[in-house]
Coordinates of N, CA and C in Angstrom, one line a residue:
X1166 N 0.8 -1.2 0.0 CA 0.0 0.0 0.0 C 0.8 1.3 0.0
X1167 N 2.1 1.1 0.2 CA 3.0 2.3 0.1 C 4.0 2.1 -1.1
X1168 N 4.8 1.0 -1.1 CA 5.8 0.9 -2.2 C 5.1 0.7 -3.5
X1169 N 4.3 -0.3 -3.7 CA 3.7 -0.6 -5.0 C 2.7 0.5 -5.4
X1170 N 2.0 1.0 -4.4 CA 1.0 2.0 -4.6 C 1.7 3.3 -5.1
X1171 N 2.8 3.7 -4.4 CA 3.5 4.9 -4.8 C 4.1 4.7 -6.2
X1172 N 4.5 3.5 -6.5 CA 5.0 3.3 -7.9 C 4.0 3.6 -8.9
X1173 N 2.7 3.2 -8.7 CA 1.6 3.5 -9.6 C 1.4 5.0 -9.6
X1174 N 1.4 5.6 -8.5 CA 1.1 7.0 -8.3 C 2.1 7.8 -9.1
X1175 N 3.4 7.3 -9.2 CA 4.4 8.0 -9.9 C 4.3 7.7 -11.4
X1176 N 4.0 6.5 -11.7 CA 4.2 6.1 -13.1 C 3.2 6.8 -14.1
X1177 N 1.9 6.8 -13.8 CA 0.9 7.3 -14.7 C 1.1 8.8 -14.9
X1178 N 1.1 9.6 -13.9 CA 1.3 11.1 -14.1 C 2.7 11.3 -14.7
X1179 N 3.7 10.6 -14.3 CA 5.0 10.8 -14.8 C 5.1 10.5 -16.3
X1180 N 4.5 9.5 -16.7 CA 4.5 9.2 -18.2 C 3.8 10.3 -19.0
X1181 N 2.7 10.7 -18.4 CA 1.9 11.8 -19.1 C 2.7 13.1 -19.2
X1182 N 3.5 13.4 -18.2 CA 4.4 14.5 -18.2 C 5.5 14.4 -19.3
X1183 N 5.9 13.1 -19.6 CA 6.9 12.8 -20.6 C 8.1 12.1 -20.0
X1184 N 8.1 11.8 -18.7 CA 9.2 11.0 -18.1 C 9.1 9.6 -18.5
X1185 N 10.3 8.9 -18.5 CA 10.3 7.5 -18.8 C 11.1 6.7 -17.7
X1186 N 12.0 7.4 -17.0 CA 12.9 6.8 -16.0 C 12.5 7.3 -14.6
X1187 N 12.5 6.4 -13.6 CA 12.0 6.7 -12.3 C 12.8 7.9 -11.7
X1188 N 14.2 7.8 -11.6 CA 14.9 8.8 -10.9 C 14.8 10.1 -11.6
X1189 N 14.7 10.1 -12.9 CA 14.5 11.4 -13.6 C 13.1 12.0 -13.3
X1190 N 12.1 11.2 -13.2 CA 10.8 11.7 -12.9 C 10.8 12.3 -11.5
X1191 N 11.6 11.7 -10.6 CA 11.6 12.3 -9.2 C 12.4 13.6 -9.1
X1192 N 13.0 14.0 -10.2 CA 13.6 15.3 -10.2 C 12.6 16.4 -10.6
X1193 N 11.4 15.9 -11.0 CA 10.3 16.8 -11.3 C 9.6 17.2 -10.0
X1194 N 9.5 18.4 -9.7 CA 9.0 18.9 -8.4 C 7.5 18.4 -8.2
X1195 N 6.8 18.4 -9.3 CA 5.4 18.0 -9.2 C 5.3 16.5 -8.8
X1196 N 6.0 15.7 -9.5 CA 6.0 14.2 -9.3 C 6.5 13.9 -7.8
X1197 N 7.6 14.6 -7.4 CA 8.1 14.4 -6.1 C 7.2 14.8 -5.0
X1198 N 6.5 15.9 -5.2 CA 5.5 16.4 -4.2 C 4.3 15.5 -4.2
X1199 N 3.9 15.1 -5.3 CA 2.7 14.1 -5.4 C 3.0 12.9 -4.6
X1200 N 4.2 12.3 -4.8 CA 4.5 11.1 -4.0 C 4.6 11.3 -2.6
X1201 N 5.3 12.4 -2.2 CA 5.4 12.8 -0.8 C 4.0 12.9 -0.1
X1202 N 3.1 13.6 -0.8 CA 1.8 13.8 -0.2 C 1.0 12.5 -0.2
X1203 N 1.1 11.7 -1.2 CA 0.4 10.5 -1.2 C 0.9 9.6 -0.1
X1204 N 2.2 9.5 0.1 CA 2.7 8.6 1.2 C 2.4 9.2 2.6
X1205 N 2.5 10.5 2.7 CA 2.3 11.2 4.0 C 0.9 11.4 4.4
X1206 N 0.0 11.6 3.4 CA -1.4 12.0 3.7 C -2.4 11.0 3.4
X1207 N -2.1 10.1 2.4 CA -3.1 9.1 2.0 C -2.7 7.7 2.5
X1208 N -1.6 7.1 2.1 CA -1.3 5.8 2.4 C -0.8 5.6 3.8
X1209 N 0.2 6.3 4.2 CA 0.8 6.2 5.5 C -0.2 6.3 6.7
X1210 N -1.0 7.3 6.8 CA -1.8 7.5 8.0 C -2.9 6.4 8.1
X1211 N -3.2 5.6 7.1 CA -4.2 4.6 7.1 C -3.6 3.2 7.4
X1212 N -2.3 3.2 7.7 CA -1.7 1.9 8.0 C -1.2 1.9 9.5
X1213 N -1.1 0.7 10.0 CA -0.4 0.5 11.3 C 1.0 -0.1 11.0
X1214 N 2.0 0.7 11.3 CA 3.4 0.3 11.0 C 3.9 -0.6 12.1
X1215 N 4.9 -1.4 11.8 CA 5.5 -2.2 12.8 C 6.2 -1.3 13.8
X1216 N 6.4 -1.8 15.1 CA 7.0 -0.9 16.1 C 8.3 -0.3 15.8
X1217 N 9.1 -1.0 14.9 CA 10.4 -0.6 14.7 C 10.5 0.5 13.6
X1218 N 9.4 0.9 12.9 CA 9.5 1.9 11.9 C 8.2 2.6 11.7
X1219 N 8.2 3.9 11.6 CA 7.0 4.6 11.3 C 6.7 4.6 9.8
X1220 N 5.5 4.9 9.4 CA 5.1 5.0 8.0 C 5.9 6.2 7.4
X1221 N 6.1 7.3 8.2 CA 6.8 8.4 7.7 C 8.3 8.0 7.3
X1222 N 8.9 7.3 8.2 CA 10.3 6.8 7.9 C 10.3 5.9 6.7
X1223 N 9.3 5.0 6.6 CA 9.3 4.1 5.4 C 9.1 4.9 4.1
X1224 N 8.2 5.9 4.2 CA 7.9 6.8 3.0 C 9.2 7.5 2.6
X1225 N 9.9 8.1 3.6 CA 11.1 8.8 3.3 C 12.2 7.8 2.6
X1226 N 12.2 6.6 3.1 CA 13.1 5.6 2.6 C 12.7 5.3 1.1
X1227 N 11.5 5.2 0.8 CA 11.0 4.9 -0.6 C 11.4 6.1 -1.5
X1228 N 11.2 7.3 -1.0 CA 11.5 8.4 -1.9 C 13.0 8.5 -2.2
X1229 N 13.8 8.2 -1.2 CA 15.2 8.2 -1.4 C 15.6 7.1 -2.4
X1230 N 15.0 6.0 -2.3 CA 15.2 4.9 -3.3 C 14.9 5.3 -4.7
X1231 N 13.7 5.9 -4.8 CA 13.3 6.3 -6.2 C 14.2 7.4 -6.8
X1232 N 14.8 8.2 -5.9 CA 15.7 9.3 -6.4 C 17.1 8.7 -6.8
X1233 N 17.4 7.5 -6.4 CA 18.7 6.9 -6.6 C 19.0 6.7 -8.1
X1234 N 19.9 7.4 -8.8 CA 20.2 7.2 -10.2 C 20.8 5.9 -10.5
X1235 N 21.3 5.1 -9.5 CA 21.9 3.8 -9.8 C 20.8 2.8 -10.0
X1236 N 19.6 3.1 -9.6 CA 18.5 2.2 -9.9 C 17.7 2.7 -11.1
X1237 N 18.0 2.2 -12.2 CA 17.4 2.7 -13.5 C 16.2 1.9 -13.8
X1238 N 15.1 2.3 -13.3 CA 13.8 1.6 -13.5 C 12.9 2.4 -14.5
X1239 N 12.1 1.7 -15.3 CA 11.3 2.3 -16.3 C 9.9 2.5 -15.9
X1240 N 9.4 3.7 -16.1 CA 8.0 4.0 -15.7 C 7.0 3.2 -16.5
X1241 N 7.3 2.9 -17.8 CA 6.4 2.1 -18.6 C 6.3 0.7 -18.1
X1242 N 7.4 0.2 -17.6 CA 7.4 -1.2 -17.0 C 6.5 -1.2 -15.8
X1243 N 6.7 -0.2 -14.9 CA 5.8 -0.1 -13.7 C 4.4 0.1 -14.0
X1244 N 4.1 0.9 -15.1 CA 2.7 1.1 -15.5 C 2.0 -0.1 -16.1
X1245 N 2.8 -1.0 -16.7 CA 2.2 -2.1 -17.4 C 1.2 -2.9 -16.5
X1246 N 0.1 -3.3 -17.1 CA -0.9 -4.1 -16.4 C -1.5 -3.3 -15.2
X1247 N -1.6 -2.0 -15.4 CA -2.1 -1.1 -14.4 C -3.6 -1.5 -13.9
X1248 N -4.3 -2.0 -14.9 CA -5.7 -2.4 -14.5 C -5.7 -3.5 -13.5
X1249 N -4.7 -4.3 -13.4 CA -4.6 -5.4 -12.4 C -3.9 -4.8 -11.1
X1250 N -2.9 -4.0 -11.3 CA -2.1 -3.5 -10.2 C -2.9 -2.5 -9.3
X1251 N -3.5 -1.5 -10.0 CA -4.1 -0.5 -9.2 C -5.1 -1.0 -8.2
X1252 N -6.1 -1.9 -8.5 CA -7.0 -2.4 -7.5 C -6.3 -3.1 -6.4
X1253 N -5.2 -3.9 -6.7 CA -4.5 -4.6 -5.6 C -3.9 -3.6 -4.6
X1254 N -3.2 -2.6 -5.2 CA -2.4 -1.7 -4.3 C -3.1 -0.5 -3.8
X1255 N -4.3 -0.1 -4.4 CA -5.0 1.1 -4.0 C -6.3 0.9 -3.4
X1256 N -7.0 -0.2 -3.5 CA -8.3 -0.4 -3.1 C -8.5 -0.1 -1.6
X1257 N -7.7 -0.6 -0.7 CA -7.8 -0.4 0.7 C -7.7 1.1 1.0
X1258 N -6.8 1.8 0.4 CA -6.6 3.2 0.7 C -7.8 4.0 0.2
X1259 N -8.3 3.7 -1.0 CA -9.5 4.4 -1.6 C -10.7 4.1 -0.7
X1260 N -10.9 2.9 -0.3 CA -12.1 2.6 0.5 C -12.0 3.3 1.8
X1261 N -10.8 3.4 2.4 CA -10.7 4.1 3.7 C -10.9 5.6 3.5
X1262 N -10.5 6.1 2.4 CA -10.7 7.6 2.1 C -12.2 7.8 2.1
X1263 N -12.9 7.0 1.4 CA -14.4 7.2 1.2 C -15.1 7.0 2.6
X1264 N -14.7 5.9 3.3 CA -15.3 5.6 4.5 C -15.2 6.7 5.6
X1265 N -14.0 7.3 5.6 CA -13.6 8.3 6.6 C -13.8 9.7 6.1
X1266 N -14.4 9.8 4.9 CA -14.6 11.1 4.3 C -13.3 11.9 4.2
X1267 N -12.2 11.3 3.8 CA -10.9 11.9 3.5 C -10.9 12.4 2.1
X1268 N -10.0 13.3 1.9 CA -9.8 13.9 0.5 C -9.3 12.8 -0.5
X1269 N -10.1 12.5 -1.5 CA -9.7 11.5 -2.5 C -9.0 12.1 -3.7
X1270 N -8.5 13.3 -3.6 CA -8.0 14.0 -4.8 C -6.9 13.2 -5.5
X1271 N -5.9 12.7 -4.8 CA -4.8 12.0 -5.4 C -5.2 10.7 -6.0
X1272 N -6.2 10.0 -5.3 CA -6.7 8.8 -5.9 C -7.5 9.0 -7.2
X1273 N -8.2 10.1 -7.2 CA -8.9 10.5 -8.4 C -7.9 10.8 -9.5
X1274 N -6.8 11.5 -9.2 CA -5.8 11.8 -10.1 C -5.2 10.5 -10.7
X1275 N -5.0 9.6 -9.9 CA -4.4 8.3 -10.4 C -5.3 7.7 -11.4
X1276 N -6.6 7.6 -11.2 CA -7.5 7.0 -12.2 C -7.7 7.9 -13.4
X1277 N -7.7 9.2 -13.2 CA -7.8 10.1 -14.4 C -6.5 9.8 -15.3
X1278 N -5.4 9.8 -14.6 CA -4.1 9.6 -15.4 C -4.1 8.2 -16.0
X1279 N -4.6 7.2 -15.3 CA -4.6 5.8 -15.9 C -5.5 5.8 -17.2
X1280 N -6.6 6.5 -17.1 CA -7.5 6.6 -18.3 C -6.8 7.3 -19.4
X1281 N -6.1 8.4 -19.1 CA -5.4 9.1 -20.2 C -4.2 8.3 -20.7
X1282 N -3.5 7.5 -19.8 CA -2.4 6.6 -20.2 C -2.9 5.6 -21.3
X1283 N -4.1 5.2 -21.1 CA -4.7 4.2 -22.1 C -4.7 4.7 -23.5
X1284 N -4.6 6.0 -23.7 CA -4.6 6.6 -25.0 C -3.3 6.3 -25.8
X1285 N -2.3 6.0 -25.0 CA -1.0 5.8 -25.6 C -0.2 7.0 -26.1
X1286 N -0.6 8.2 -25.6 CA 0.1 9.4 -25.9 C 0.3 10.2 -24.6
X1287 N 1.5 10.8 -24.5 CA 1.7 11.7 -23.3 C 1.2 13.1 -23.6
X1288 N 1.5 14.0 -22.7 CA 1.0 15.4 -22.8 C 1.6 16.1 -24.0
X1289 N 2.7 15.7 -24.5 CA 3.3 16.3 -25.6 C 3.0 15.6 -26.9
X1290 N 2.1 14.6 -26.9 CA 1.7 13.9 -28.1 C 2.6 12.8 -28.5
X1291 N 3.6 12.5 -27.7 CA 4.5 11.4 -28.0 C 3.8 10.0 -27.7
X1292 N 4.0 9.1 -28.6 CA 3.3 7.8 -28.4 C 4.2 6.9 -27.6
X1293 N 3.5 6.0 -26.9 CA 4.2 4.9 -26.1 C 3.3 3.7 -26.2
X1294 N 3.9 2.5 -25.9 CA 3.2 1.3 -25.9 C 2.4 1.1 -24.7
X1295 N 1.1 0.7 -24.8 CA 0.3 0.5 -23.7 C 0.2 -1.1 -23.5
X1296 N 0.6 -1.6 -22.4 CA 0.5 -3.0 -22.1 C -0.5 -3.3 -21.1
X1297 N -1.7 -3.6 -21.5 CA -2.8 -3.8 -20.6 C -3.5 -5.1 -21.0
X1298 N -3.0 -6.3 -20.6 CA -3.6 -7.6 -21.1 C -4.9 -7.9 -20.5
X1299 N -5.3 -7.2 -19.4 CA -6.6 -7.5 -18.7 C -7.6 -6.4 -19.0
X1300 N -7.4 -5.6 -20.0 CA -8.4 -4.6 -20.5 C -8.8 -5.0 -21.9
X1301 N -10.1 -5.3 -22.0 CA -10.6 -5.8 -23.3 C -10.5 -4.6 -24.3
X1302 N -10.6 -5.0 -25.6 CA -10.6 -4.0 -26.7 C -11.8 -3.1 -26.5
X1303 N -12.9 -3.6 -26.2 CA -14.1 -2.8 -26.0 C -13.9 -1.8 -24.9
X1304 N -13.4 -2.2 -23.7 CA -13.1 -1.3 -22.6 C -12.1 -0.3 -22.9
X1305 N -11.0 -0.7 -23.7 CA -10.0 0.2 -24.1 C -10.6 1.3 -25.0
X1306 N -11.4 0.9 -25.9 CA -12.1 1.9 -26.8 C -13.0 2.9 -26.0
X1307 N -13.7 2.3 -25.0 CA -14.5 3.2 -24.1 C -13.7 4.2 -23.4
X1308 N -12.6 3.8 -22.9 CA -11.7 4.8 -22.2 C -11.1 5.8 -23.1
X1309 N -11.0 5.5 -24.4 CA -10.4 6.4 -25.4 C -11.5 7.2 -26.1
X1310 N -12.8 7.0 -25.7 CA -13.9 7.6 -26.4 C -14.2 9.0 -26.0
X1311 N -13.7 9.5 -24.9 CA -14.0 10.8 -24.4 C -15.0 10.7 -23.3
X1312 N -15.5 9.5 -22.9 CA -16.4 9.4 -21.8 C -15.6 9.5 -20.5
X1313 N -15.8 10.6 -19.8 CA -14.9 10.9 -18.7 C -14.9 9.8 -17.6
X1314 N -16.1 9.1 -17.4 CA -16.2 8.1 -16.4 C -16.0 6.7 -16.8
X1315 N -15.5 6.5 -18.1 CA -15.3 5.2 -18.6 C -14.4 4.3 -17.7
X1316 N -13.3 4.9 -17.2 CA -12.4 4.1 -16.4 C -13.1 3.6 -15.1
X1317 N -14.0 4.4 -14.6 CA -14.7 4.0 -13.3 C -15.6 2.8 -13.6
X1318 N -16.0 2.6 -14.9 CA -16.8 1.5 -15.2 C -16.1 0.2 -15.7
X1319 N -14.7 0.3 -15.7 CA -14.0 -0.9 -16.0 C -14.3 -2.0 -15.0
X1320 N -14.3 -3.3 -15.4 CA -14.6 -4.3 -14.5 C -13.7 -4.3 -13.2
X1321 N -12.4 -3.9 -13.4 CA -11.5 -3.9 -12.3 C -11.8 -2.9 -11.3
X1322 N -12.5 -1.8 -11.6 CA -12.8 -0.7 -10.7 C -14.3 -0.6 -10.3
X1323 N -15.1 -1.2 -11.1 CA -16.6 -1.1 -10.9 C -17.0 -1.4 -9.5
X1324 N -16.5 -2.5 -8.9 CA -16.9 -2.9 -7.6 C -16.4 -2.0 -6.4
X1325 N -15.5 -1.1 -6.7 CA -15.1 -0.2 -5.7 C -16.2 0.8 -5.3
X1326 N -17.2 1.0 -6.3 CA -18.3 1.9 -6.0 C -17.9 3.4 -6.1
X1327 N -16.8 3.7 -6.8 CA -16.3 5.1 -6.9 C -17.3 5.9 -7.6
X1328 N -17.9 5.4 -8.7 CA -18.8 6.1 -9.5 C -20.1 6.5 -8.7
X1329 N -20.4 5.8 -7.6 CA -21.6 6.1 -6.8 C -21.3 7.1 -5.7
X1330 N -20.0 7.4 -5.5 CA -19.6 8.3 -4.3 C -19.5 9.7 -4.9
X1331 N -20.4 10.6 -4.4 CA -20.5 12.0 -5.0 C -19.2 12.8 -4.7
X1332 N -18.6 12.6 -3.6 CA -17.3 13.3 -3.3 C -16.2 12.9 -4.3
X1333 N -16.1 11.5 -4.4 CA -15.1 11.0 -5.3 C -15.3 11.5 -6.8
X1334 N -16.6 11.4 -7.2 CA -16.9 11.8 -8.6 C -16.6 13.3 -8.8
X1335 N -16.9 14.1 -7.8 CA -16.7 15.6 -7.9 C -15.2 15.8 -8.1
X1336 N -14.3 15.2 -7.3 CA -12.9 15.4 -7.4 C -12.4 14.8 -8.7
X1337 N -12.9 13.6 -9.1 CA -12.5 13.0 -10.4 C -12.8 14.0 -11.5
X1338 N -14.0 14.5 -11.5 CA -14.4 15.4 -12.6 C -13.6 16.7 -12.7
X1339 N -13.2 17.2 -11.5 CA -12.4 18.4 -11.4 C -11.0 18.1 -12.0
X1340 N -10.4 17.0 -11.6 CA -9.1 16.7 -12.1 C -9.1 16.4 -13.6
X1341 N -10.1 15.6 -14.0 CA -10.3 15.3 -15.4 C -10.4 16.5 -16.2
X1342 N -11.2 17.5 -15.8 CA -11.4 18.7 -16.5 C -10.1 19.5 -16.6
X1343 N -9.4 19.6 -15.5 CA -8.1 20.3 -15.5 C -7.1 19.6 -16.5
X1344 N -7.1 18.3 -16.6 CA -6.2 17.6 -17.5 C -6.6 17.9 -18.9
X1345 N -7.9 17.8 -19.2 CA -8.4 18.0 -20.6 C -8.2 19.4 -21.1
X1346 N -8.4 20.4 -20.2 CA -8.4 21.8 -20.6 C -7.0 22.4 -20.5
X1347 N -6.2 22.0 -19.5 CA -4.9 22.7 -19.2 C -3.7 21.8 -19.2
X1348 N -3.9 20.5 -19.3 CA -2.8 19.6 -19.3 C -2.5 18.9 -18.0
X1349 N -1.5 18.0 -18.0 CA -1.2 17.2 -16.8 C -0.7 18.0 -15.7
X1350 N 0.1 19.0 -15.9 CA 0.6 19.8 -14.8 C -0.5 20.4 -14.0
X1351 N -1.5 21.0 -14.7 CA -2.7 21.6 -14.0 C -3.4 20.5 -13.2
X1352 N -3.6 19.3 -13.8 CA -4.3 18.3 -13.1 C -3.6 17.9 -11.8
X1353 N -2.3 17.7 -11.9 CA -1.5 17.4 -10.6 C -1.6 18.5 -9.6
X1354 N -1.5 19.8 -10.1 CA -1.6 20.9 -9.2 C -2.9 20.9 -8.5
X1355 N -4.0 20.6 -9.2 CA -5.3 20.6 -8.6 C -5.4 19.5 -7.5
X1356 N -4.8 18.4 -7.8 CA -4.9 17.2 -6.9 C -4.0 17.5 -5.6
X1357 N -3.1 18.4 -5.8 CA -2.2 18.8 -4.6 C -2.8 19.9 -3.8
X1358 N -3.7 20.7 -4.4 CA -4.2 21.9 -3.7 C -5.2 21.6 -2.6

């Protein structure tokens, strides 16, 4: 819920910005701040850490690891099969956010970015390969159709009930609108505000 979840949180927005390598993405102030806030405000506070380490310490350790230029990891590798990974690594956090009426902005950003990632183009129009073996061609086309809520209707996310939560939908719509009208930087800024 921290390591793998923060990988996803970094990969999809990072790819849309135009990054392809983890440590280079972490040099981007928006990506770095997004991960810091996700770990400190979303994932960490909802977990019980072992006595020997706080979630804050673990989060700091992860961020240090991601910034290490000796670990050359690919964002597109991390993003692959996101439809399977996101539910596994983010469901508990998303459900807790909704249950405790916590701000779901960064979770909404993740799904908005995932839907945009499925287009196979970053914010500068550069194409990349989308590897989503568990997304049907019909679902892929729905997500590419301009239907802003298509991603929420994917079989992998439908049971989370996000489309029925008014607060989540409002944040999702705001972030989606920012992305479509002003680009990925504006969408991230909105999710961080």
